[in-house]
Coordinates of C-alpha atoms in Angstrom, one line a residue:
Chain A
M1 CA 96.3 71.1 134.6
S2 CA 98.2 68.8 132.3
L3 CA 100.9 69.1 129.7
G4 CA 98.3 67.6 127.3
Y5 CA 96.1 70.7 127.8
I6 CA 98.9 73.1 127.1
V7 CA 99.8 71.2 123.9
R8 CA 96.1 71.1 122.8
R9 CA 95.8 74.9 123.4
L10 CA 98.9 75.6 121.3
L11 CA 97.7 73.3 118.5
G12 CA 94.3 75.1 118.6
A13 CA 96.2 78.3 117.9
I14 CA 97.4 77.0 114.6
P15 CA 94.1 77.3 112.6
L16 CA 93.5 80.7 114.3
L17 CA 96.9 81.9 112.9
L18 CA 96.2 80.4 109.5
G19 CA 92.8 82.3 109.4
I20 CA 94.6 85.5 110.4
S21 CA 97.3 85.1 107.8
V22 CA 94.7 84.5 105.1
I23 CA 92.8 87.7 106.1
L24 CA 96.0 89.8 106.2
F25 CA 97.3 88.4 103.0
T26 CA 94.0 89.1 101.2
I27 CA 94.0 92.7 102.5
I28 CA 97.6 93.3 101.2
Q29 CA 96.7 91.6 97.9
L30 CA 93.7 93.9 97.4
A31 CA 95.5 97.0 98.3
P32 CA 96.3 99.3 95.4
G33 CA 100.0 99.4 94.4
G34 CA 102.3 96.5 94.6
P35 CA 106.0 95.9 95.2
L36 CA 106.8 96.4 91.5
D37 CA 105.2 99.8 91.3
M38 CA 108.5 101.7 91.9
Y39 CA 110.0 99.9 88.9
A40 CA 107.0 100.3 86.7
E41 CA 107.3 104.0 86.6
N42 CA 111.0 103.9 85.8
P43 CA 111.4 104.4 82.0
S44 CA 114.8 102.6 82.0
V45 CA 113.3 99.4 83.2
S46 CA 111.9 97.5 80.2
P47 CA 108.6 95.5 80.4
E48 CA 110.7 92.3 79.8
A49 CA 112.9 93.1 82.8
L50 CA 109.8 93.8 84.8
A51 CA 108.4 90.4 83.9
Q52 CA 111.7 88.8 84.8
I53 CA 111.7 90.4 88.3
A54 CA 108.0 89.4 88.8
A55 CA 108.9 85.8 87.8
R56 CA 111.9 85.7 90.1
Y57 CA 109.8 86.6 93.2
G58 CA 106.8 84.6 92.1
L59 CA 104.7 87.7 91.6
D60 CA 103.3 86.3 88.3
Q61 CA 101.7 83.4 90.1
P62 CA 98.0 83.4 91.1
P63 CA 97.3 84.7 94.6
P64 CA 96.7 81.3 96.3
I65 CA 100.1 80.0 95.1
Q66 CA 101.7 83.3 96.3
Y67 CA 100.0 82.7 99.6
F68 CA 101.6 79.3 100.1
M69 CA 105.0 80.6 98.9
W70 CA 104.7 83.4 101.5
L71 CA 103.5 81.0 104.2
S72 CA 106.2 78.5 103.8
A73 CA 108.9 81.2 103.7
M74 CA 107.4 82.7 106.9
L75 CA 107.5 79.4 108.7
T76 CA 111.2 79.0 108.0
G77 CA 111.8 82.4 109.5
D78 CA 112.1 84.3 106.2
W79 CA 109.8 87.2 106.7
G80 CA 111.1 89.1 103.6
Y81 CA 112.9 92.4 103.4
S82 CA 111.6 95.8 104.4
I83 CA 110.9 98.0 101.3
R84 CA 112.0 101.1 103.2
T85 CA 115.3 100.0 104.7
G86 CA 116.1 96.8 102.7
R87 CA 116.9 95.0 106.0
P88 CA 115.2 91.7 107.0
V89 CA 111.8 92.2 108.5
L90 CA 112.2 89.8 111.3
G91 CA 115.5 91.3 112.5
E92 CA 114.1 94.8 112.3
I93 CA 111.0 93.9 114.4
V94 CA 113.1 92.1 117.0
M95 CA 115.4 95.1 117.2
R96 CA 112.4 97.5 117.8
L97 CA 110.7 95.1 120.3
G98 CA 113.1 96.1 123.1
P99 CA 111.9 99.7 123.6
T100 CA 108.3 98.6 123.4
L101 CA 108.8 95.9 126.0
Q102 CA 110.5 98.4 128.3
L103 CA 107.6 100.8 127.9
G104 CA 104.9 98.2 128.2
G105 CA 106.6 96.5 131.2
L106 CA 106.9 99.7 133.1
A107 CA 103.4 100.7 132.3
M108 CA 102.1 97.3 133.6
L109 CA 104.1 97.7 136.7
I110 CA 102.8 101.2 137.4
S111 CA 99.2 100.0 136.7
L112 CA 99.5 97.1 139.2
L113 CA 101.1 99.3 141.9
I114 CA 98.2 101.8 141.6
A115 CA 95.3 99.7 140.6
V116 CA 95.6 96.9 143.2
P117 CA 95.5 99.2 146.3
L118 CA 92.8 101.3 144.7
G119 CA 90.6 98.3 143.9
I120 CA 91.1 96.8 147.4
V121 CA 90.3 100.0 149.3
S122 CA 87.3 100.7 147.2
A123 CA 85.9 97.2 147.7
A124 CA 86.5 97.2 151.4
R125 CA 84.8 100.6 151.8
R126 CA 82.0 99.9 149.4
G127 CA 79.5 102.7 149.1
S128 CA 81.9 105.2 150.7
R129 CA 82.8 108.6 149.2
L130 CA 86.2 107.1 148.3
D131 CA 84.5 104.2 146.5
S132 CA 82.4 106.5 144.4
A133 CA 85.4 108.7 143.6
V134 CA 87.3 105.6 142.4
T135 CA 84.4 104.5 140.3
V136 CA 84.1 107.9 138.6
I137 CA 87.8 108.2 138.1
S138 CA 88.0 104.8 136.5
F139 CA 85.1 105.7 134.2
A140 CA 87.0 108.8 133.2
G141 CA 90.1 106.7 132.7
I142 CA 88.6 104.4 130.1
S143 CA 86.9 107.4 128.4
T144 CA 90.1 109.5 128.0
P145 CA 91.6 109.5 124.5
V146 CA 95.2 108.4 124.9
F147 CA 96.5 110.9 122.4
W148 CA 94.9 113.8 124.1
L149 CA 96.3 112.8 127.4
A150 CA 99.7 112.6 125.8
L151 CA 99.3 116.1 124.3
L152 CA 98.2 117.5 127.7
L153 CA 101.2 116.0 129.5
Q154 CA 103.6 117.3 126.9
L155 CA 102.0 120.7 127.2
L156 CA 102.3 120.7 131.0
F157 CA 105.7 119.0 131.6
S158 CA 107.6 120.0 128.5
V159 CA 106.2 123.2 127.3
Q160 CA 105.0 124.9 130.5
L161 CA 107.3 123.5 133.2
G162 CA 110.2 122.3 131.0
W163 CA 110.9 119.4 133.4
L164 CA 110.8 116.5 130.9
P165 CA 111.8 116.1 127.2
S166 CA 108.7 116.1 125.0
A167 CA 109.8 113.1 122.9
G168 CA 112.5 110.7 122.2
Y169 CA 114.3 107.7 123.7
Q170 CA 117.4 109.2 125.3
S171 CA 119.7 112.3 125.0
I172 CA 122.5 112.1 122.5
G173 CA 125.7 111.2 124.2
D174 CA 123.9 110.4 127.5
G175 CA 122.3 107.0 128.2
S176 CA 122.4 107.1 132.0
F177 CA 119.5 105.6 133.9
L178 CA 118.2 109.0 135.1
D179 CA 118.3 110.4 131.6
R180 CA 116.3 107.5 130.2
L181 CA 113.9 107.7 133.1
R182 CA 113.1 111.2 132.1
Y183 CA 112.3 110.1 128.6
I184 CA 110.2 107.1 129.5
A185 CA 108.2 108.8 132.3
M186 CA 105.4 110.4 130.2
P187 CA 104.8 107.6 127.6
A188 CA 104.6 105.1 130.5
A189 CA 102.2 107.2 132.4
V190 CA 100.0 107.6 129.4
L191 CA 100.1 103.9 128.6
S192 CA 99.2 102.9 132.1
F193 CA 96.4 105.4 132.5
A194 CA 93.7 103.3 130.8
T195 CA 94.8 100.1 132.4
I196 CA 94.8 101.5 135.9
A197 CA 91.2 102.4 135.3
S198 CA 90.0 99.1 134.0
W199 CA 92.2 97.0 136.4
S200 CA 91.0 98.8 139.6
R201 CA 87.4 98.1 138.6
F202 CA 88.2 94.5 137.9
I203 CA 90.0 94.0 141.2
R204 CA 87.2 95.9 143.1
S205 CA 84.5 93.6 141.7
G206 CA 86.6 90.5 142.4
M207 CA 87.2 91.7 145.9
V208 CA 83.5 92.4 146.5
D209 CA 82.5 88.9 145.4
V210 CA 85.1 87.3 147.7
L211 CA 84.2 89.5 150.7
N212 CA 80.6 88.3 150.6
Q213 CA 81.7 84.6 151.0
D214 CA 81.3 82.5 154.1
Y215 CA 84.9 81.8 154.7
I216 CA 85.5 85.6 155.1
R217 CA 82.8 85.6 157.9
T218 CA 84.6 82.7 159.5
A219 CA 87.9 84.6 159.4
Y220 CA 86.2 87.5 161.1
A221 CA 84.6 85.2 163.7
K222 CA 88.0 83.8 164.5
G223 CA 88.8 87.3 165.6
R224 CA 91.1 88.4 162.8
S225 CA 91.3 92.1 162.2
E226 CA 89.8 93.6 159.0
R227 CA 93.3 94.4 157.7
G228 CA 94.3 90.8 158.2
V229 CA 91.2 89.4 156.5
V230 CA 91.4 91.6 153.5
A231 CA 95.2 91.3 153.0
F232 CA 95.5 87.6 153.9
H233 CA 92.3 85.8 153.2
A234 CA 90.5 87.8 150.6
L235 CA 93.2 89.3 148.4
R236 CA 94.6 86.0 147.1
N237 CA 91.3 84.8 145.8
A238 CA 90.2 88.2 144.6
M239 CA 93.3 88.5 142.3
I240 CA 92.4 85.3 140.4
P241 CA 89.8 86.8 138.1
A242 CA 92.2 89.7 137.6
V243 CA 94.6 87.6 135.6
T244 CA 92.2 87.4 132.7
I245 CA 92.5 91.1 132.2
I246 CA 96.2 90.6 131.3
A247 CA 95.0 89.0 128.1
V248 CA 92.3 91.6 127.4
D249 CA 94.6 94.5 128.1
F250 CA 97.5 93.1 126.1
V251 CA 95.4 94.3 123.1
T252 CA 94.9 97.7 124.8
I253 CA 98.6 98.0 125.3
I254 CA 99.5 97.1 121.7
S255 CA 97.0 99.6 120.4
G256 CA 98.0 102.2 122.9
A257 CA 101.6 101.7 122.0
V258 CA 100.9 102.7 118.4
I259 CA 99.5 106.0 119.5
T260 CA 101.8 106.6 122.5
E261 CA 105.0 105.8 120.6
T262 CA 104.0 108.0 117.7
V263 CA 103.3 111.0 119.9
F264 CA 106.4 110.6 122.0
A265 CA 108.7 109.4 119.1
W266 CA 109.5 106.2 121.1
P267 CA 111.5 103.9 118.8
G268 CA 109.4 100.7 119.4
I269 CA 107.2 98.5 117.2
G270 CA 104.2 100.9 117.4
R271 CA 106.2 103.6 115.8
L272 CA 107.7 101.1 113.4
F273 CA 104.2 100.3 112.4
M274 CA 103.3 104.0 111.7
E275 CA 106.6 104.5 109.7
S276 CA 105.8 101.4 107.7
M277 CA 102.2 102.7 107.1
N278 CA 103.6 106.0 105.7
G279 CA 106.1 104.1 103.5
R280 CA 103.6 101.5 102.4
D281 CA 106.1 98.9 103.5
Y282 CA 103.9 95.8 102.9
P283 CA 106.3 93.1 104.1
M284 CA 107.0 95.0 107.3
L285 CA 103.3 95.6 107.9
M286 CA 102.5 92.0 107.3
G287 CA 105.2 90.9 109.8
L288 CA 104.1 93.4 112.4
M289 CA 100.4 92.4 112.2
M290 CA 101.3 88.7 112.4
M291 CA 103.5 89.4 115.4
G292 CA 100.8 91.3 117.2
S293 CA 98.3 88.5 116.6
V294 CA 100.7 85.9 117.9
G295 CA 101.1 88.1 121.0
I296 CA 97.4 88.3 121.6
I297 CA 96.8 84.6 121.1
L298 CA 99.7 83.7 123.5
A299 CA 98.5 86.2 126.1
N300 CA 95.1 84.5 126.0
I301 CA 96.6 81.1 126.5
I302 CA 98.8 82.2 129.3
A303 CA 95.9 83.9 131.1
D304 CA 93.8 80.7 130.9
L305 CA 96.7 78.6 132.2
A306 CA 97.4 81.1 135.0
Y307 CA 93.7 81.1 135.9
A308 CA 93.7 77.3 136.1
S309 CA 96.9 77.0 138.2
L310 CA 95.8 79.7 140.6
D311 CA 92.3 78.4 141.2
P312 CA 92.3 74.7 142.1
R313 CA 88.5 74.5 141.5
I314 CA 89.1 75.0 137.7
R315 CA 90.2 71.9 135.8
Y316 CA 90.7 72.0 132.1
G317 CA 90.3 68.5 130.6
Chain B
M1 CA 60.0 90.3 157.7
A2 CA 56.3 90.0 156.7
E3 CA 55.7 93.7 157.4
T4 CA 58.3 94.9 155.0
T5 CA 57.3 92.6 152.1
L6 CA 53.6 93.3 152.4
P7 CA 53.5 96.9 151.0
A8 CA 56.0 95.8 148.3
A9 CA 53.6 93.0 147.3
I10 CA 50.7 95.4 147.1
A11 CA 52.7 97.8 145.0
A12 CA 53.7 95.0 142.7
T13 CA 50.1 94.2 141.9
K14 CA 49.6 97.6 140.3
P15 CA 50.0 97.1 136.6
R16 CA 53.5 98.4 135.8
S17 CA 55.0 97.5 132.4
Y18 CA 58.5 96.3 132.0
W19 CA 59.5 99.5 130.3
S20 CA 58.1 101.8 132.9
R21 CA 60.1 99.9 135.5
V22 CA 63.2 100.2 133.3
V23 CA 62.7 104.0 133.1
A24 CA 62.2 104.3 136.8
R25 CA 65.3 102.3 137.6
F26 CA 67.3 104.3 135.0
L27 CA 66.2 107.6 136.5
K28 CA 67.6 106.5 139.9
H29 CA 71.1 106.2 138.3
R30 CA 72.2 109.8 138.8
L31 CA 75.4 109.7 136.6
A32 CA 73.5 108.0 133.8
V33 CA 70.8 110.8 133.8
I34 CA 73.5 113.5 133.8
G35 CA 75.2 111.6 130.9
L36 CA 71.9 111.4 128.9
C37 CA 71.3 115.2 129.5
F38 CA 74.8 115.9 128.3
L39 CA 74.4 113.8 125.2
T40 CA 71.1 115.5 124.4
V41 CA 72.6 119.0 124.7
M42 CA 75.6 117.9 122.7
G43 CA 73.3 116.5 120.0
L44 CA 71.3 119.7 119.8
I45 CA 74.5 121.8 119.6
V46 CA 76.0 119.8 116.7
I47 CA 72.7 119.9 114.9
I48 CA 71.8 123.6 115.4
G49 CA 75.4 125.0 115.8
P50 CA 76.4 124.9 112.1
I51 CA 73.1 126.6 111.1
V52 CA 73.5 129.6 113.5
S53 CA 77.2 129.9 113.2
P54 CA 78.3 133.0 111.1
Y55 CA 81.1 130.9 109.5
D56 CA 81.4 127.8 107.4
Y57 CA 83.8 125.1 108.6
D58 CA 86.2 125.9 105.8
Y59 CA 85.8 129.7 105.8
Q60 CA 89.1 131.4 106.1
D61 CA 89.6 134.9 107.6
F62 CA 92.4 136.1 105.4
E63 CA 93.6 138.7 108.1
L64 CA 94.4 135.8 110.4
I65 CA 96.2 133.3 108.2
G66 CA 99.7 132.2 109.1
M67 CA 99.4 131.8 112.9
P68 CA 96.6 130.5 115.2
S69 CA 95.0 133.4 117.0
E70 CA 93.6 133.6 120.5
F71 CA 90.0 134.0 121.7
S72 CA 88.3 137.2 120.5
Q73 CA 84.9 138.7 120.2
S74 CA 84.3 137.4 116.7
H75 CA 86.1 134.0 117.3
W76 CA 85.2 132.6 120.7
L77 CA 87.7 129.8 120.7
G78 CA 90.2 131.5 118.4
T79 CA 91.2 130.5 114.9
D80 CA 93.6 127.9 113.5
E81 CA 96.7 128.6 111.4
L82 CA 94.6 128.9 108.3
G83 CA 92.3 131.6 109.8
R84 CA 89.4 129.2 110.3
D85 CA 87.0 129.7 113.3
A86 CA 87.9 127.0 115.9
L87 CA 84.5 126.9 117.5
T88 CA 82.7 126.3 114.2
R89 CA 85.2 123.6 113.3
L90 CA 84.7 122.0 116.8
I91 CA 81.0 121.9 116.4
H92 CA 81.1 120.6 112.8
G93 CA 83.8 118.1 113.9
G94 CA 81.4 117.0 116.6
R95 CA 78.7 116.4 114.0
V96 CA 81.1 114.1 112.0
S97 CA 82.4 112.3 115.1
L98 CA 79.0 111.7 116.6
A99 CA 77.6 110.5 113.2
V100 CA 80.6 108.1 112.7
G101 CA 80.1 106.9 116.3
L102 CA 76.4 106.2 115.9
A103 CA 76.6 104.7 112.5
G104 CA 79.6 102.5 113.4
A105 CA 77.7 101.3 116.5
V106 CA 74.6 100.5 114.4
I107 CA 76.6 98.4 111.9
A108 CA 78.5 96.6 114.7
T109 CA 75.2 95.9 116.6
L110 CA 73.4 94.6 113.5
L111 CA 76.3 92.4 112.4
G112 CA 77.0 91.2 116.0
T113 CA 73.4 90.4 116.6
L114 CA 73.0 88.5 113.3
I115 CA 76.1 86.4 113.8
G116 CA 75.4 85.8 117.5
A117 CA 71.8 84.9 116.8
L118 CA 72.6 82.4 114.0
S119 CA 75.4 80.9 116.1
G120 CA 73.3 80.4 119.3
F121 CA 70.1 79.3 117.5
Y122 CA 71.5 76.8 115.1
R123 CA 74.5 75.6 117.1
G124 CA 76.4 72.7 115.6
W125 CA 78.6 73.5 112.6
V126 CA 77.1 76.9 112.0
D127 CA 78.1 77.9 115.5
A128 CA 81.6 76.3 115.1
V129 CA 82.3 78.2 111.9
L130 CA 81.0 81.6 113.0
M131 CA 82.7 81.4 116.4
R132 CA 86.0 80.4 115.0
F133 CA 85.7 83.4 112.6
T134 CA 84.9 85.6 115.6
D135 CA 88.0 84.3 117.4
V136 CA 90.1 85.1 114.3
V137 CA 88.9 88.7 114.0
M138 CA 89.4 89.1 117.8
S139 CA 93.0 88.0 117.7
I140 CA 94.1 90.7 115.2
P141 CA 95.0 93.9 117.1
T142 CA 92.1 96.3 116.3
L143 CA 93.6 99.7 116.0
P144 CA 96.5 98.5 113.8
L145 CA 94.1 96.6 111.6
V146 CA 91.8 99.6 111.1
L147 CA 94.9 101.7 110.4
L148 CA 96.0 99.2 107.8
L149 CA 92.7 99.1 106.1
S150 CA 92.2 102.8 106.0
G151 CA 95.8 103.5 105.1
L152 CA 95.9 101.1 102.2
F153 CA 92.5 101.8 100.7
R154 CA 92.0 105.5 101.6
P155 CA 88.2 105.0 102.1
S156 CA 85.5 107.5 101.7
P157 CA 83.8 108.5 105.0
P158 CA 80.8 106.0 104.6
L159 CA 83.3 103.2 103.9
L160 CA 85.3 104.3 106.9
V161 CA 82.2 104.0 109.1
A162 CA 81.7 100.5 107.7
I163 CA 85.3 99.5 108.6
V164 CA 84.9 100.8 112.1
G165 CA 81.6 98.9 112.5
I166 CA 83.1 95.7 111.0
L167 CA 85.9 95.6 113.6
I168 CA 83.9 96.1 116.9
W169 CA 81.0 93.6 116.5
M170 CA 82.7 90.6 118.2
G171 CA 81.7 91.4 121.8
T172 CA 78.1 91.8 120.8
A173 CA 78.1 88.5 118.8
R174 CA 79.4 86.5 121.8
L175 CA 76.9 88.2 124.1
V176 CA 73.9 87.5 121.7
R177 CA 75.1 84.0 121.2
S178 CA 75.1 83.2 124.9
Q179 CA 71.6 84.8 125.3
F180 CA 70.3 82.7 122.4
L181 CA 71.8 79.5 123.7
A182 CA 70.0 80.0 127.0
L183 CA 66.7 81.3 125.6
R184 CA 66.2 78.7 122.8
E185 CA 65.6 76.0 125.5
R186 CA 62.8 78.0 127.2
E187 CA 59.2 76.8 127.1
F188 CA 57.8 79.8 125.2
V189 CA 60.2 79.0 122.3
E190 CA 59.1 75.4 122.4
A191 CA 55.5 76.5 122.3
A192 CA 56.0 78.7 119.3
R193 CA 57.8 75.9 117.6
A194 CA 55.0 73.5 118.3
L195 CA 52.6 76.1 116.7
G196 CA 54.7 75.9 113.5
A197 CA 56.9 78.9 113.7
G198 CA 60.0 78.7 111.5
G199 CA 63.6 79.5 112.2
A200 CA 63.6 83.2 111.3
R201 CA 60.3 83.8 113.2
L202 CA 61.5 82.0 116.3
M203 CA 64.8 83.9 116.2
F204 CA 63.7 87.5 115.6
R205 CA 60.1 87.4 116.8
H206 CA 60.3 85.3 119.9
I207 CA 63.9 85.1 121.2
L208 CA 65.4 88.4 120.2
P209 CA 62.9 90.7 122.1
N210 CA 63.9 88.8 125.3
A211 CA 67.6 89.6 124.7
I212 CA 67.0 93.3 124.0
G213 CA 68.4 94.4 127.4
P214 CA 72.0 93.2 127.0
I215 CA 72.0 94.1 123.3
T216 CA 71.0 97.7 124.1
V217 CA 73.7 98.0 126.7
A218 CA 76.3 96.6 124.2
A219 CA 75.1 98.9 121.5
T220 CA 75.5 101.9 123.8
L221 CA 79.0 101.0 124.7
A222 CA 79.8 100.4 121.0
V223 CA 79.0 104.1 120.3
G224 CA 81.7 105.0 122.8
S225 CA 84.2 102.6 121.2
A226 CA 83.4 103.8 117.7
I227 CA 83.9 107.4 118.6
M228 CA 87.2 106.6 120.3
L229 CA 88.4 104.5 117.3
E230 CA 87.5 107.1 114.7
S231 CA 89.2 109.9 116.7
A232 CA 92.3 107.8 117.2
L233 CA 92.3 107.0 113.5
S234 CA 91.8 110.7 112.5
F235 CA 94.4 111.8 115.0
L236 CA 97.0 109.6 113.4
G237 CA 96.0 111.0 110.0
F238 CA 94.3 107.9 108.6
G239 CA 90.7 108.7 109.2
I240 CA 88.5 111.5 107.9
Q241 CA 90.7 113.8 106.0
P242 CA 90.9 117.6 106.3
P243 CA 89.4 120.1 105.5
V244 CA 86.4 118.2 106.9
P245 CA 86.9 118.4 110.7
T246 CA 86.5 115.7 113.2
W247 CA 87.5 115.9 116.9
G248 CA 90.4 113.5 116.1
N249 CA 91.9 115.4 113.1
L250 CA 91.4 118.8 114.9
L251 CA 93.7 117.4 117.6
N252 CA 96.1 116.2 114.9
S253 CA 96.5 119.7 113.5
A254 CA 96.5 121.3 116.9
S255 CA 99.4 119.1 118.0
A256 CA 101.8 120.8 115.6
W257 CA 101.0 124.2 117.3
L258 CA 101.0 122.8 120.9
A259 CA 103.7 125.1 122.1
V260 CA 102.3 128.3 120.5
A261 CA 98.6 127.7 120.6
P262 CA 97.6 125.2 123.4
W263 CA 94.1 126.6 123.4
L264 CA 93.4 124.7 120.1
A265 CA 94.4 121.3 121.7
I266 CA 92.1 121.5 124.7
P267 CA 88.5 121.7 123.4
P268 CA 88.4 118.7 121.0
G269 CA 89.9 116.3 123.5
L270 CA 87.6 117.6 126.2
C271 CA 84.7 116.9 123.8
I272 CA 85.8 113.4 123.1
L273 CA 86.4 112.7 126.8
C274 CA 83.0 114.1 128.0
T275 CA 81.0 112.4 125.2
V276 CA 82.5 109.0 125.6
L277 CA 82.2 109.4 129.4
A278 CA 78.6 110.3 129.1
V279 CA 78.0 107.3 126.7
N280 CA 79.7 105.0 129.2
F281 CA 77.6 106.3 132.1
V282 CA 74.4 105.9 130.1
G283 CA 75.5 102.3 129.3
D284 CA 76.1 101.6 132.9
G285 CA 72.7 103.0 133.9
L286 CA 71.0 100.9 131.2
R287 CA 72.7 97.8 132.5
D288 CA 71.4 98.5 136.0
A289 CA 67.9 99.3 134.6
M290 CA 67.5 96.5 132.1
E291 CA 69.4 93.6 133.7
P292 CA 68.6 94.0 137.4
R293 CA 70.6 91.6 139.6
E294 CA 69.2 91.0 143.0

């Protein structure tokens, strides 16, 4: 894999991002109500003053001109100001990114720790009772509505047992590790649930493919134990296709974060998105959508690069 | 070796159509059959239920307004805080959720098939333009985009279905494209072309029937995604609006009463889970039946 390939992939992302920005800009333009609506209903703001404000922000220009004004501002890091809080959009997003990364990171870690052993065992004991159980559970996992699971956990652990706080980031006046762990436990469990299901299936099928190959038979013929073959020879190659799911499930995690953070009042970007929806905070929504799209595109590129560097048979020109 | 293949060879000479083999293979997939039975029963319940139920979905029992009430003789699943019968609303909600799921999947499948077919058949710049467009839509996070569209435009239910369908066609398009790319090179297509068949006839009369297996599987799975997407949307308060119930917005209103009336929160979620699970099992069974891999 060459540096040239990486550069080409990154350049290829530019038209993609331009396309996304045009679509998002059009949606916001077509939406009823604009940034001047709150002044328009105020009787003490004269029509002349209104026109002046519109001219100052370029809102009297035709949409294509407005788009280019917005685009060039965005490229220089000026993402506008939140209508709700008045603070810069970019700063606000970066501030709320931390809790989401904590939550998403923990959820990914949990998913890996559970999904990898589950997938391996289920492939090594193909057709066994355990294997069919894992298959059914993973089907159930991808079919469970995230928000319902969240409600059930709240019902069990907060309402019935009273072990965990039902929502929030940390107790007031307490920010200890243990306290924060109690708050993050349920949202992380909910967020990892669907990924455990899809990852274990992915790892299982990767493992099944590898276990049927000749070099595995050779390893057995050499006299290696099953444990050794599976853990040493097979696992490394079986994990290669699994890296692609990182890209696919990045989307799941973003979407899941919107729901999970809303139910558990977790102060990340998912909840920021819902707050901005309720407040019709267009600049913030635009910024968040662009941020999410950049995330998905980067995740795809990273997955392709990882795939190529792990599997020497794959060469991207 | 010869002994084992001989009876099979004789059996194969019996005229058995493609579809009868598909049905036979599908029936061997136990979970898929169970899923199909479940969906049939669920379908009958949501069609007949509202007719036989003594209540309308927005009928309020004025004695019971103020607090959700528990199971009783007259209200099998209790009532919500407005005194409405929970079972009636659950069944009616199922009607809405299933309808949205089916209609959304139909739109997604038609759109995906059309775009994929054009892309794979014409290749060249048509393919380049359509596939770049597909990439663009795929790179925008789906749930936030649906939320954005339905939050800003407050669509009517039919428009909401269209939005759901318009955002989940991409997988189908890629799938159909790859099928068309492979099939367009086959001899029977060349033969039809030599006989003077035009583009549309080649695409939809000759190539499409050969790609029906993967498309059916994708369409089935799309029903599951559409139901899931609609219920997430309604749960967050941006989908179908009350008083019309859907499984998603029933959970939304139940979540406010979780500590007092947990019995309201269990049934709608269970319905979503079982329905989507059944759809996924049926999809898996269809995949095994229609695309056999030896």
